[in-house]
Amino acid sequence: MTKISIMLLLLLISVTQSNAQITAPIRTTIKKDTLKKTTATTQTKTALPAPTPQTSTNNSIYKLTAARVNIRTGSDNKEYLSEVTVLLDAFSVGSTMVQPGGNMRNEMKINSNYEVGLQKPSWQHSEDNRLLTSFQKEGLLLTIHYLPNLITDAWKIEGVTLTLEFRDQNNNLHPTLGSKTIVFNNANGFLNYWDRKLVCRADASFTPLTSSIKQ
């Protein structure tokens, strides 16, 4: 073969190899991590069910746990040894708290205020009398019973205030009636040997109604 023929043959072989490299398939490599991320983003999230709302039940039972009476003495004092008994009644059930007269024999001076706490009567065994619901049925009566030591003794009253405290079985105060004060502005007059009682009444909403002197 001549030199020209050999050169042409070598040129042909070189061109053939170049075409083979150009037409070779291109492989694309996808990393496993990328595939996992792509798959994860295509998954639909499952919504969790809404929590069941808690139902709160109020089982509180409120009753009278304390009562205080403030008495304003006017121009005539209550003499020493004259007794005063204070009674608090829920109108629908009867006596709820009391302060016996034997504990109130001291003098109450003119133009002064005297406060006394009431207590559960020794003869009372039922708690129903002191339930808040008992007072909310028909209201209450507050009676100040005067027992003069001498027939000539007298006592001038010019005002009475009653403060009630209601708590539940867990000793929690009632949200609106935990401490309720009732002012009997019309509670005034003379108590003596013949007219011995001052009776004050409030309705089921603890609003003062009347105050009257009775025998």
PDB file of C-alpha atoms in Angstrom:
ATOM      1  CA  MET A   1       0.000   0.000   0.000  1.00  0.00           C
ATOM      2  CA  THR A   2       1.178   3.466  -0.723  1.00  0.00           C
ATOM      3  CA  LYS A   3       1.692   6.054   1.987  1.00  0.00           C
ATOM      4  CA  ILE A   4      -1.381   7.901   0.833  1.00  0.00           C
ATOM      5  CA  SER A   5      -3.542   4.816   1.255  1.00  0.00           C
ATOM      6  CA  ILE A   6      -2.204   4.182   4.745  1.00  0.00           C
ATOM      7  CA  MET A   7      -2.908   7.772   5.794  1.00  0.00           C
ATOM      8  CA  LEU A   8      -6.465   7.609   4.504  1.00  0.00           C
ATOM      9  CA  LEU A   9      -7.060   4.367   6.384  1.00  0.00           C
ATOM     10  CA  LEU A  10      -5.806   5.858   9.661  1.00  0.00           C
ATOM     11  CA  LEU A  11      -7.986   8.938   9.166  1.00  0.00           C
ATOM     12  CA  LEU A  12     -11.050   6.751   8.619  1.00  0.00           C
ATOM     13  CA  ILE A  13     -10.391   4.761  11.796  1.00  0.00           C
ATOM     14  CA  SER A  14     -10.008   7.985  13.840  1.00  0.00           C
ATOM     15  CA  VAL A  15     -13.292   9.417  12.571  1.00  0.00           C
ATOM     16  CA  THR A  16     -15.136   6.175  13.359  1.00  0.00           C
ATOM     17  CA  GLN A  17     -13.916   6.154  16.986  1.00  0.00           C
ATOM     18  CA  SER A  18     -14.987   9.792  17.505  1.00  0.00           C
ATOM     19  CA  ASN A  19     -18.541   9.070  16.292  1.00  0.00           C
ATOM     20  CA  ALA A  20     -18.765   6.090  18.620  1.00  0.00           C
ATOM     21  CA  GLN A  21     -17.931   8.286  21.653  1.00  0.00           C
ATOM     22  CA  ILE A  22     -20.492  10.916  20.650  1.00  0.00           C
ATOM     23  CA  THR A  23     -23.367   8.442  20.243  1.00  0.00           C
ATOM     24  CA  ALA A  24     -22.638   6.580  23.522  1.00  0.00           C
ATOM     25  CA  PRO A  25     -25.675   6.737  25.939  1.00  0.00           C
ATOM     26  CA  ILE A  26     -25.471   9.274  28.759  1.00  0.00           C
ATOM     27  CA  ARG A  27     -26.366   7.755  32.129  1.00  0.00           C
ATOM     28  CA  THR A  28     -28.043   9.922  34.767  1.00  0.00           C
ATOM     29  CA  THR A  29     -27.352   8.995  38.352  1.00  0.00           C
ATOM     30  CA  ILE A  30     -30.004   9.881  40.936  1.00  0.00           C
ATOM     31  CA  LYS A  31     -28.893   9.695  44.526  1.00  0.00           C
ATOM     32  CA  LYS A  32     -30.961   7.654  46.919  1.00  0.00           C
ATOM     33  CA  ASP A  33     -31.231  10.547  49.395  1.00  0.00           C
ATOM     34  CA  THR A  34     -32.756  12.789  46.742  1.00  0.00           C
ATOM     35  CA  LEU A  35     -35.251  10.066  45.856  1.00  0.00           C
ATOM     36  CA  LYS A  36     -36.296   9.659  49.484  1.00  0.00           C
ATOM     37  CA  LYS A  37     -36.841  13.400  49.896  1.00  0.00           C
ATOM     38  CA  THR A  38     -38.916  13.579  46.743  1.00  0.00           C
ATOM     39  CA  THR A  39     -41.070  10.648  47.856  1.00  0.00           C
ATOM     40  CA  ALA A  40     -41.565  12.121  51.325  1.00  0.00           C
ATOM     41  CA  THR A  41     -42.797  15.453  49.976  1.00  0.00           C
ATOM     42  CA  THR A  42     -45.393  13.749  47.834  1.00  0.00           C
ATOM     43  CA  GLN A  43     -46.984  11.898  50.738  1.00  0.00           C
ATOM     44  CA  THR A  44     -50.220  13.365  52.121  1.00  0.00           C
ATOM     45  CA  LYS A  45     -50.183  14.150  55.832  1.00  0.00           C
ATOM     46  CA  THR A  46     -52.940  12.480  57.830  1.00  0.00           C
ATOM     47  CA  ALA A  47     -54.740  14.939  60.149  1.00  0.00           C
ATOM     48  CA  LEU A  48     -55.003  13.876  63.784  1.00  0.00           C
ATOM     49  CA  PRO A  49     -58.522  13.743  65.251  1.00  0.00           C
ATOM     50  CA  ALA A  50     -59.517  16.751  67.366  1.00  0.00           C
ATOM     51  CA  PRO A  51     -59.323  16.147  71.129  1.00  0.00           C
ATOM     52  CA  THR A  52     -62.592  15.519  72.889  1.00  0.00           C
ATOM     53  CA  PRO A  53     -63.586  18.649  74.865  1.00  0.00           C
ATOM     54  CA  GLN A  54     -63.673  18.169  78.609  1.00  0.00           C
ATOM     55  CA  THR A  55     -67.062  18.612  80.191  1.00  0.00           C
ATOM     56  CA  SER A  56     -66.951  20.523  83.465  1.00  0.00           C
ATOM     57  CA  THR A  57     -69.677  19.789  85.995  1.00  0.00           C
ATOM     58  CA  ASN A  58     -70.349  22.023  88.964  1.00  0.00           C
ATOM     59  CA  ASN A  59     -71.197  19.866  91.946  1.00  0.00           C
ATOM     60  CA  SER A  60     -70.687  22.597  94.532  1.00  0.00           C
ATOM     61  CA  ILE A  61     -73.200  22.711  97.360  1.00  0.00           C
ATOM     62  CA  TYR A  62     -73.158  26.058  99.139  1.00  0.00           C
ATOM     63  CA  LYS A  63     -74.292  26.602 102.692  1.00  0.00           C
ATOM     64  CA  LEU A  64     -74.169  29.327 105.308  1.00  0.00           C
ATOM     65  CA  THR A  65     -70.886  29.061 107.213  1.00  0.00           C
ATOM     66  CA  ALA A  66     -70.853  32.367 109.100  1.00  0.00           C
ATOM     67  CA  ALA A  67     -73.212  35.186 110.014  1.00  0.00           C
ATOM     68  CA  ARG A  68     -72.534  38.491 111.779  1.00  0.00           C
ATOM     69  CA  VAL A  69     -75.000  41.104 112.999  1.00  0.00           C
ATOM     70  CA  ASN A  70     -74.095  44.738 113.608  1.00  0.00           C
ATOM     71  CA  ILE A  71     -76.545  46.666 115.802  1.00  0.00           C
ATOM     72  CA  ARG A  72     -76.496  50.447 116.076  1.00  0.00           C
ATOM     73  CA  THR A  73     -77.669  51.723 119.488  1.00  0.00           C
ATOM     74  CA  GLY A  74     -79.330  55.137 119.565  1.00  0.00           C
ATOM     75  CA  SER A  75     -80.114  57.549 122.389  1.00  0.00           C
ATOM     76  CA  ASP A  76     -81.083  54.885 124.945  1.00  0.00           C
ATOM     77  CA  ASN A  77     -78.574  52.206 125.852  1.00  0.00           C
ATOM     78  CA  LYS A  78     -79.153  48.554 126.505  1.00  0.00           C
ATOM     79  CA  GLU A  79     -78.600  48.118 130.211  1.00  0.00           C
ATOM     80  CA  TYR A  80     -76.305  45.602 131.801  1.00  0.00           C
ATOM     81  CA  LEU A  81     -78.048  42.280 132.583  1.00  0.00           C
ATOM     82  CA  SER A  82     -80.790  42.868 130.026  1.00  0.00           C
ATOM     83  CA  GLU A  83     -80.514  40.010 127.535  1.00  0.00           C
ATOM     84  CA  VAL A  84     -80.575  40.060 123.742  1.00  0.00           C
ATOM     85  CA  THR A  85     -81.118  36.911 121.685  1.00  0.00           C
ATOM     86  CA  VAL A  86     -80.472  37.088 117.935  1.00  0.00           C
ATOM     87  CA  LEU A  87     -82.110  34.529 115.636  1.00  0.00           C
ATOM     88  CA  LEU A  88     -81.580  33.989 111.909  1.00  0.00           C
ATOM     89  CA  ASP A  89     -84.175  31.940 110.035  1.00  0.00           C
ATOM     90  CA  ALA A  90     -84.389  30.774 106.462  1.00  0.00           C
ATOM     91  CA  PHE A  91     -88.059  31.563 105.929  1.00  0.00           C
ATOM     92  CA  SER A  92     -88.783  28.242 104.200  1.00  0.00           C
ATOM     93  CA  VAL A  93     -87.184  25.898 106.755  1.00  0.00           C
ATOM     94  CA  GLY A  94     -86.739  27.690 110.089  1.00  0.00           C
ATOM     95  CA  SER A  95     -83.818  28.434 112.388  1.00  0.00           C
ATOM     96  CA  THR A  96     -80.336  28.441 110.912  1.00  0.00           C
ATOM     97  CA  MET A  97     -78.108  30.365 113.351  1.00  0.00           C
ATOM     98  CA  VAL A  98     -78.486  31.969 116.759  1.00  0.00           C
ATOM     99  CA  GLN A  99     -76.737  33.896 119.511  1.00  0.00           C
ATOM    100  CA  PRO A 100     -78.276  33.019 122.892  1.00  0.00           C
ATOM    101  CA  GLY A 101     -79.306  35.825 125.216  1.00  0.00           C
ATOM    102  CA  GLY A 102     -77.160  34.490 128.020  1.00  0.00           C
ATOM    103  CA  ASN A 103     -74.116  35.506 125.989  1.00  0.00           C
ATOM    104  CA  MET A 104     -75.330  39.073 125.463  1.00  0.00           C
ATOM    105  CA  ARG A 105     -75.999  40.578 128.877  1.00  0.00           C
ATOM    106  CA  ASN A 106     -73.377  43.299 128.676  1.00  0.00           C
ATOM    107  CA  GLU A 107     -74.221  46.971 128.277  1.00  0.00           C
ATOM    108  CA  MET A 108     -74.530  48.458 124.790  1.00  0.00           C
ATOM    109  CA  LYS A 109     -73.760  52.135 125.166  1.00  0.00           C
ATOM    110  CA  ILE A 110     -75.652  54.948 123.466  1.00  0.00           C
ATOM    111  CA  ASN A 111     -74.660  55.939 119.924  1.00  0.00           C
ATOM    112  CA  SER A 112     -72.395  52.924 119.491  1.00  0.00           C
ATOM    113  CA  ASN A 113     -72.148  49.876 117.249  1.00  0.00           C
ATOM    114  CA  TYR A 114     -72.124  46.340 118.580  1.00  0.00           C
ATOM    115  CA  GLU A 115     -71.278  43.343 116.389  1.00  0.00           C
ATOM    116  CA  VAL A 116     -72.026  39.756 117.292  1.00  0.00           C
ATOM    117  CA  GLY A 117     -71.379  36.485 115.476  1.00  0.00           C
ATOM    118  CA  LEU A 118     -74.057  33.824 115.185  1.00  0.00           C
ATOM    119  CA  GLN A 119     -73.609  30.078 115.594  1.00  0.00           C
ATOM    120  CA  LYS A 120     -75.366  26.876 114.676  1.00  0.00           C
ATOM    121  CA  PRO A 121     -78.088  26.029 117.229  1.00  0.00           C
ATOM    122  CA  SER A 122     -77.324  23.058 119.463  1.00  0.00           C
ATOM    123  CA  TRP A 123     -80.737  21.563 118.698  1.00  0.00           C
ATOM    124  CA  GLN A 124     -80.253  21.658 114.940  1.00  0.00           C
ATOM    125  CA  HIS A 125     -79.026  18.426 113.347  1.00  0.00           C
ATOM    126  CA  SER A 126     -79.923  18.951 109.688  1.00  0.00           C
ATOM    127  CA  GLU A 127     -77.674  20.877 107.314  1.00  0.00           C
ATOM    128  CA  ASP A 128     -80.616  21.711 105.027  1.00  0.00           C
ATOM    129  CA  ASN A 129     -81.519  24.741 107.127  1.00  0.00           C
ATOM    130  CA  ARG A 130     -78.236  26.411 106.204  1.00  0.00           C
ATOM    131  CA  LEU A 131     -78.185  25.574 102.485  1.00  0.00           C
ATOM    132  CA  LEU A 132     -78.024  28.571 100.162  1.00  0.00           C
ATOM    133  CA  THR A 133     -80.986  27.160  98.244  1.00  0.00           C
ATOM    134  CA  SER A 134     -83.085  27.297 101.427  1.00  0.00           C
ATOM    135  CA  PHE A 135     -82.536  31.053 101.672  1.00  0.00           C
ATOM    136  CA  GLN A 136     -83.159  31.524  97.949  1.00  0.00           C
ATOM    137  CA  LYS A 137     -86.637  30.004  98.156  1.00  0.00           C
ATOM    138  CA  GLU A 138     -88.457  32.560 100.314  1.00  0.00           C
ATOM    139  CA  GLY A 139     -85.819  34.775 101.897  1.00  0.00           C
ATOM    140  CA  LEU A 140     -84.876  35.167 105.558  1.00  0.00           C
ATOM    141  CA  LEU A 141     -85.909  36.593 108.908  1.00  0.00           C
ATOM    142  CA  LEU A 142     -83.584  38.217 111.420  1.00  0.00           C
ATOM    143  CA  THR A 143     -85.087  38.591 114.895  1.00  0.00           C
ATOM    144  CA  ILE A 144     -83.595  40.619 117.742  1.00  0.00           C
ATOM    145  CA  HIS A 145     -85.335  39.539 120.945  1.00  0.00           C
ATOM    146  CA  TYR A 146     -84.927  41.861 123.924  1.00  0.00           C
ATOM    147  CA  LEU A 147     -85.477  40.655 127.488  1.00  0.00           C
ATOM    148  CA  PRO A 148     -85.198  43.628 129.891  1.00  0.00           C
ATOM    149  CA  ASN A 149     -83.761  43.071 133.332  1.00  0.00           C
ATOM    150  CA  LEU A 150     -86.181  45.585 134.871  1.00  0.00           C
ATOM    151  CA  ILE A 151     -89.655  46.608 133.776  1.00  0.00           C
ATOM    152  CA  THR A 152     -88.372  50.153 133.300  1.00  0.00           C
ATOM    153  CA  ASP A 153     -85.493  49.182 130.982  1.00  0.00           C
ATOM    154  CA  ALA A 154     -85.655  50.143 127.308  1.00  0.00           C
ATOM    155  CA  TRP A 155     -83.318  50.044 124.324  1.00  0.00           C
ATOM    156  CA  LYS A 156     -83.229  52.322 121.268  1.00  0.00           C
ATOM    157  CA  ILE A 157     -82.058  50.699 118.010  1.00  0.00           C
ATOM    158  CA  GLU A 158     -81.207  52.871 115.000  1.00  0.00           C
ATOM    159  CA  GLY A 159     -79.861  50.372 112.481  1.00  0.00           C
ATOM    160  CA  VAL A 160     -79.128  46.706 111.792  1.00  0.00           C
ATOM    161  CA  THR A 161     -76.697  45.149 109.311  1.00  0.00           C
ATOM    162  CA  LEU A 162     -76.446  41.433 108.562  1.00  0.00           C
ATOM    163  CA  THR A 163     -73.425  39.863 106.836  1.00  0.00           C
ATOM    164  CA  LEU A 164     -73.638  36.287 105.531  1.00  0.00           C
ATOM    165  CA  GLU A 165     -70.891  33.986 104.282  1.00  0.00           C
ATOM    166  CA  PHE A 166     -71.587  31.074 101.931  1.00  0.00           C
ATOM    167  CA  ARG A 167     -69.001  28.360 101.136  1.00  0.00           C
ATOM    168  CA  ASP A 168     -69.092  25.017  99.338  1.00  0.00           C
ATOM    169  CA  GLN A 169     -67.965  21.593 100.573  1.00  0.00           C
ATOM    170  CA  ASN A 170     -64.383  22.464  99.574  1.00  0.00           C
ATOM    171  CA  ASN A 171     -64.459  25.659 101.666  1.00  0.00           C
ATOM    172  CA  ASN A 172     -64.571  27.866  98.560  1.00  0.00           C
ATOM    173  CA  LEU A 173     -66.566  31.081  98.753  1.00  0.00           C
ATOM    174  CA  HIS A 174     -69.577  31.436  96.477  1.00  0.00           C
ATOM    175  CA  PRO A 175     -68.510  33.467  93.389  1.00  0.00           C
ATOM    176  CA  THR A 176     -71.135  36.193  93.927  1.00  0.00           C
ATOM    177  CA  LEU A 177     -72.599  35.534  97.388  1.00  0.00           C
ATOM    178  CA  GLY A 178     -69.437  34.556  99.233  1.00  0.00           C
ATOM    179  CA  SER A 179     -69.884  37.550 101.520  1.00  0.00           C
ATOM    180  CA  LYS A 180     -73.314  39.157 101.348  1.00  0.00           C
ATOM    181  CA  THR A 181     -74.167  42.230 103.434  1.00  0.00           C
ATOM    182  CA  ILE A 182     -77.788  43.260 104.001  1.00  0.00           C
ATOM    183  CA  VAL A 183     -78.433  46.714 105.454  1.00  0.00           C
ATOM    184  CA  PHE A 184     -81.830  47.169 107.111  1.00  0.00           C
ATOM    185  CA  ASN A 185     -82.086  50.952 107.001  1.00  0.00           C
ATOM    186  CA  ASN A 186     -85.634  50.904 108.369  1.00  0.00           C
ATOM    187  CA  ALA A 187     -84.661  48.857 111.445  1.00  0.00           C
ATOM    188  CA  ASN A 188     -85.157  51.422 114.189  1.00  0.00           C
ATOM    189  CA  GLY A 189     -87.319  51.928 117.246  1.00  0.00           C
ATOM    190  CA  PHE A 190     -87.608  51.226 120.968  1.00  0.00           C
ATOM    191  CA  LEU A 191     -87.613  47.798 122.544  1.00  0.00           C
ATOM    192  CA  ASN A 192     -88.966  47.564 126.081  1.00  0.00           C
ATOM    193  CA  TYR A 193     -90.864  45.329 128.484  1.00  0.00           C
ATOM    194  CA  TRP A 194     -93.935  45.210 126.201  1.00  0.00           C
ATOM    195  CA  ASP A 195     -92.409  45.457 122.719  1.00  0.00           C
ATOM    196  CA  ARG A 196     -89.556  42.990 122.787  1.00  0.00           C
ATOM    197  CA  LYS A 197     -88.844  41.973 119.193  1.00  0.00           C
ATOM    198  CA  LEU A 198     -87.387  43.691 116.152  1.00  0.00           C
ATOM    199  CA  VAL A 199     -88.024  41.484 113.106  1.00  0.00           C
ATOM    200  CA  CYS A 200     -86.186  42.228 109.841  1.00  0.00           C
ATOM    201  CA  ARG A 201     -87.037  40.466 106.612  1.00  0.00           C
ATOM    202  CA  ALA A 202     -85.167  40.079 103.293  1.00  0.00           C
ATOM    203  CA  ASP A 203     -86.399  38.408 100.111  1.00  0.00           C
ATOM    204  CA  ALA A 204     -84.927  35.485  98.171  1.00  0.00           C
ATOM    205  CA  SER A 205     -82.426  37.845  96.499  1.00  0.00           C
ATOM    206  CA  PHE A 206     -81.240  39.096  99.915  1.00  0.00           C
ATOM    207  CA  THR A 207     -82.849  42.491  99.355  1.00  0.00           C
ATOM    208  CA  PRO A 208     -84.085  44.059 102.633  1.00  0.00           C
ATOM    209  CA  LEU A 209     -87.861  44.398 102.778  1.00  0.00           C
ATOM    210  CA  THR A 210     -89.356  45.332 106.147  1.00  0.00           C
ATOM    211  CA  SER A 211     -88.387  45.827 109.766  1.00  0.00           C
ATOM    212  CA  SER A 212     -91.081  45.848 112.412  1.00  0.00           C
ATOM    213  CA  ILE A 213     -91.342  45.891 116.203  1.00  0.00           C
ATOM    214  CA  LYS A 214     -93.471  43.165 117.753  1.00  0.00           C
ATOM    215  CA  GLN A 215     -94.397  41.937 121.194  1.00  0.00           C
TER     216      GLN A 215
END
